[in-house]
Amino acid sequence: TEFLDKVEGEGTALSEEDRAAALAETKKLFKEEDIRRDKDVARVEAAQKRRVEAAKQKKRVERLVAAEQKAYEKIHPEIRQERQRQEAEEAARRVEAQRKIEVATQQLQELQLRQAA
């Protein structure tokens, strides 16, 4: 209605029918936009629920697999020892990779300092 008042204030007089039709059209557009927004919100909420359920399902499966593996390792201790050995090797590889990154970073900084001088 503010828009209509402004238009009329500029010398363009609208008849009551035109004013009512414009107001009805505006309300209709706002209602359509509200419906569209509600649908968007519902879609986003549904997607979020699916993601939460998928995460819960993934955690359940991981717990089941871990429990199964633990039970199997009780029966076969050599498998547990092999897994522990592999985990120790992987940890050692990570430590070595981190050390190499630190050395490379230090060398790069020294090179940049020499180039800047």
PDB file of C-alpha atoms in Angstrom:
ATOM      1  CA  THR A   1       0.000   0.000   0.000  1.00  0.00           C
ATOM      2  CA  GLU A   2       2.946   2.335   0.562  1.00  0.00           C
ATOM      3  CA  PHE A   3       3.906   1.847  -3.062  1.00  0.00           C
ATOM      4  CA  LEU A   4       0.355   2.546  -4.185  1.00  0.00           C
ATOM      5  CA  ASP A   5       0.222   5.696  -2.044  1.00  0.00           C
ATOM      6  CA  LYS A   6       3.529   6.819  -3.552  1.00  0.00           C
ATOM      7  CA  VAL A   7       2.293   6.199  -7.096  1.00  0.00           C
ATOM      8  CA  GLU A   8      -0.879   8.132  -6.383  1.00  0.00           C
ATOM      9  CA  GLY A   9       1.203  10.883  -4.788  1.00  0.00           C
ATOM     10  CA  GLU A  10       3.053  11.281  -8.101  1.00  0.00           C
ATOM     11  CA  GLY A  11      -0.161  12.244  -9.812  1.00  0.00           C
ATOM     12  CA  THR A  12      -1.170   8.830 -11.083  1.00  0.00           C
ATOM     13  CA  ALA A  13      -4.519   8.203  -9.469  1.00  0.00           C
ATOM     14  CA  LEU A  14      -5.633   4.598  -9.249  1.00  0.00           C
ATOM     15  CA  SER A  15      -9.261   3.611  -9.152  1.00  0.00           C
ATOM     16  CA  GLU A  16     -10.475   1.620  -6.169  1.00  0.00           C
ATOM     17  CA  GLU A  17     -10.769  -1.477  -8.395  1.00  0.00           C
ATOM     18  CA  ASP A  18      -7.184  -1.066  -9.640  1.00  0.00           C
ATOM     19  CA  ARG A  19      -5.988  -0.457  -6.099  1.00  0.00           C
ATOM     20  CA  ALA A  20      -7.820  -3.562  -4.815  1.00  0.00           C
ATOM     21  CA  ALA A  21      -6.518  -5.669  -7.704  1.00  0.00           C
ATOM     22  CA  ALA A  22      -2.948  -4.504  -7.109  1.00  0.00           C
ATOM     23  CA  LEU A  23      -3.259  -5.218  -3.404  1.00  0.00           C
ATOM     24  CA  ALA A  24      -4.698  -8.691  -4.098  1.00  0.00           C
ATOM     25  CA  GLU A  25      -1.891  -9.435  -6.576  1.00  0.00           C
ATOM     26  CA  THR A  26       0.715  -8.308  -4.047  1.00  0.00           C
ATOM     27  CA  LYS A  27      -0.786 -10.520  -1.344  1.00  0.00           C
ATOM     28  CA  LYS A  28      -0.872 -13.442  -3.781  1.00  0.00           C
ATOM     29  CA  LEU A  29       2.798 -12.934  -4.661  1.00  0.00           C
ATOM     30  CA  PHE A  30       3.787 -12.747  -0.999  1.00  0.00           C
ATOM     31  CA  LYS A  31       1.792 -15.902  -0.256  1.00  0.00           C
ATOM     32  CA  GLU A  32       3.464 -17.743  -3.158  1.00  0.00           C
ATOM     33  CA  GLU A  33       6.869 -16.614  -1.907  1.00  0.00           C
ATOM     34  CA  ASP A  34       6.019 -17.798   1.622  1.00  0.00           C
ATOM     35  CA  ILE A  35       4.968 -21.191   0.245  1.00  0.00           C
ATOM     36  CA  ARG A  36       8.170 -21.404  -1.802  1.00  0.00           C
ATOM     37  CA  ARG A  37      10.263 -20.473   1.253  1.00  0.00           C
ATOM     38  CA  ASP A  38       8.444 -23.044   3.411  1.00  0.00           C
ATOM     39  CA  LYS A  39       9.143 -25.731   0.806  1.00  0.00           C
ATOM     40  CA  ASP A  40      12.811 -24.727   0.698  1.00  0.00           C
ATOM     41  CA  VAL A  41      13.024 -24.890   4.487  1.00  0.00           C
ATOM     42  CA  ALA A  42      11.333 -28.295   4.487  1.00  0.00           C
ATOM     43  CA  ARG A  43      13.777 -29.559   1.855  1.00  0.00           C
ATOM     44  CA  VAL A  44      16.770 -28.328   3.845  1.00  0.00           C
ATOM     45  CA  GLU A  45      15.424 -29.843   7.061  1.00  0.00           C
ATOM     46  CA  ALA A  46      14.780 -33.174   5.329  1.00  0.00           C
ATOM     47  CA  ALA A  47      18.295 -33.204   3.897  1.00  0.00           C
ATOM     48  CA  GLN A  48      19.723 -32.414   7.336  1.00  0.00           C
ATOM     49  CA  LYS A  49      17.719 -35.277   8.868  1.00  0.00           C
ATOM     50  CA  ARG A  50      19.029 -37.641   6.180  1.00  0.00           C
ATOM     51  CA  ARG A  51      22.609 -36.557   6.883  1.00  0.00           C
ATOM     52  CA  VAL A  52      22.136 -37.048  10.630  1.00  0.00           C
ATOM     53  CA  GLU A  53      20.618 -40.495  10.090  1.00  0.00           C
ATOM     54  CA  ALA A  54      23.426 -41.456   7.715  1.00  0.00           C
ATOM     55  CA  ALA A  55      26.021 -40.346  10.281  1.00  0.00           C
ATOM     56  CA  LYS A  56      24.266 -42.334  13.013  1.00  0.00           C
ATOM     57  CA  GLN A  57      24.109 -45.400  10.768  1.00  0.00           C
ATOM     58  CA  LYS A  58      27.796 -45.033   9.899  1.00  0.00           C
ATOM     59  CA  LYS A  59      28.708 -44.856  13.589  1.00  0.00           C
ATOM     60  CA  ARG A  60      26.588 -47.938  14.332  1.00  0.00           C
ATOM     61  CA  VAL A  61      28.294 -49.886  11.555  1.00  0.00           C
ATOM     62  CA  GLU A  62      31.745 -48.753  12.724  1.00  0.00           C
ATOM     63  CA  ARG A  63      30.959 -49.874  16.292  1.00  0.00           C
ATOM     64  CA  LEU A  64      29.688 -53.241  15.052  1.00  0.00           C
ATOM     65  CA  VAL A  65      32.761 -53.763  12.885  1.00  0.00           C
ATOM     66  CA  ALA A  66      35.060 -52.788  15.759  1.00  0.00           C
ATOM     67  CA  ALA A  67      33.251 -55.147  18.153  1.00  0.00           C
ATOM     68  CA  GLU A  68      33.402 -57.956  15.627  1.00  0.00           C
ATOM     69  CA  GLN A  69      37.089 -57.338  15.005  1.00  0.00           C
ATOM     70  CA  LYS A  70      37.796 -57.250  18.751  1.00  0.00           C
ATOM     71  CA  ALA A  71      35.963 -60.546  19.278  1.00  0.00           C
ATOM     72  CA  TYR A  72      37.836 -62.121  16.365  1.00  0.00           C
ATOM     73  CA  GLU A  73      41.154 -60.858  17.712  1.00  0.00           C
ATOM     74  CA  LYS A  74      40.428 -62.502  21.084  1.00  0.00           C
ATOM     75  CA  ILE A  75      40.152 -65.818  19.278  1.00  0.00           C
ATOM     76  CA  HIS A  76      43.221 -65.140  17.096  1.00  0.00           C
ATOM     77  CA  PRO A  77      45.859 -63.176  19.063  1.00  0.00           C
ATOM     78  CA  GLU A  78      48.280 -63.196  16.119  1.00  0.00           C
ATOM     79  CA  ILE A  79      45.849 -60.966  14.188  1.00  0.00           C
ATOM     80  CA  ARG A  80      45.811 -58.477  17.089  1.00  0.00           C
ATOM     81  CA  GLN A  81      49.607 -58.466  17.150  1.00  0.00           C
ATOM     82  CA  GLU A  82      49.737 -57.892  13.376  1.00  0.00           C
ATOM     83  CA  ARG A  83      47.238 -55.014  13.623  1.00  0.00           C
ATOM     84  CA  GLN A  84      49.215 -53.433  16.455  1.00  0.00           C
ATOM     85  CA  ARG A  85      52.404 -53.776  14.401  1.00  0.00           C
ATOM     86  CA  GLN A  86      50.729 -52.138  11.410  1.00  0.00           C
ATOM     87  CA  GLU A  87      49.395 -49.304  13.582  1.00  0.00           C
ATOM     88  CA  ALA A  88      52.883 -48.733  15.008  1.00  0.00           C
ATOM     89  CA  GLU A  89      54.369 -48.655  11.496  1.00  0.00           C
ATOM     90  CA  GLU A  90      51.719 -46.176  10.349  1.00  0.00           C
ATOM     91  CA  ALA A  91      52.394 -43.944  13.367  1.00  0.00           C
ATOM     92  CA  ALA A  92      56.130 -44.063  12.601  1.00  0.00           C
ATOM     93  CA  ARG A  93      55.426 -43.119   8.945  1.00  0.00           C
ATOM     94  CA  ARG A  94      53.315 -40.162  10.074  1.00  0.00           C
ATOM     95  CA  VAL A  95      56.052 -38.957  12.441  1.00  0.00           C
ATOM     96  CA  GLU A  96      58.659 -39.266   9.684  1.00  0.00           C
ATOM     97  CA  ALA A  97      56.447 -37.432   7.184  1.00  0.00           C
ATOM     98  CA  GLN A  98      55.882 -34.622   9.687  1.00  0.00           C
ATOM     99  CA  ARG A  99      59.636 -34.387  10.290  1.00  0.00           C
ATOM    100  CA  LYS A 100      60.283 -34.160   6.531  1.00  0.00           C
ATOM    101  CA  ILE A 101      57.672 -31.409   6.228  1.00  0.00           C
ATOM    102  CA  GLU A 102      59.313 -29.445   9.026  1.00  0.00           C
ATOM    103  CA  VAL A 103      62.782 -29.823   7.449  1.00  0.00           C
ATOM    104  CA  ALA A 104      61.470 -28.757   4.033  1.00  0.00           C
ATOM    105  CA  THR A 105      59.695 -25.758   5.574  1.00  0.00           C
ATOM    106  CA  GLN A 106      62.875 -24.714   7.357  1.00  0.00           C
ATOM    107  CA  GLN A 107      64.930 -25.077   4.154  1.00  0.00           C
ATOM    108  CA  LEU A 108      62.378 -23.022   2.231  1.00  0.00           C
ATOM    109  CA  GLN A 109      62.491 -20.262   4.838  1.00  0.00           C
ATOM    110  CA  GLU A 110      66.306 -20.217   4.708  1.00  0.00           C
ATOM    111  CA  LEU A 111      66.226 -20.039   0.903  1.00  0.00           C
ATOM    112  CA  GLN A 112      63.745 -17.161   1.014  1.00  0.00           C
ATOM    113  CA  LEU A 113      65.930 -15.308   3.489  1.00  0.00           C
ATOM    114  CA  ARG A 114      69.018 -15.771   1.271  1.00  0.00           C
ATOM    115  CA  GLN A 115      67.067 -14.566  -1.781  1.00  0.00           C
ATOM    116  CA  ALA A 116      65.777 -11.544   0.102  1.00  0.00           C
ATOM    117  CA  ALA A 117      69.334 -10.557   1.159  1.00  0.00           C
TER     118      ALA A 117
END
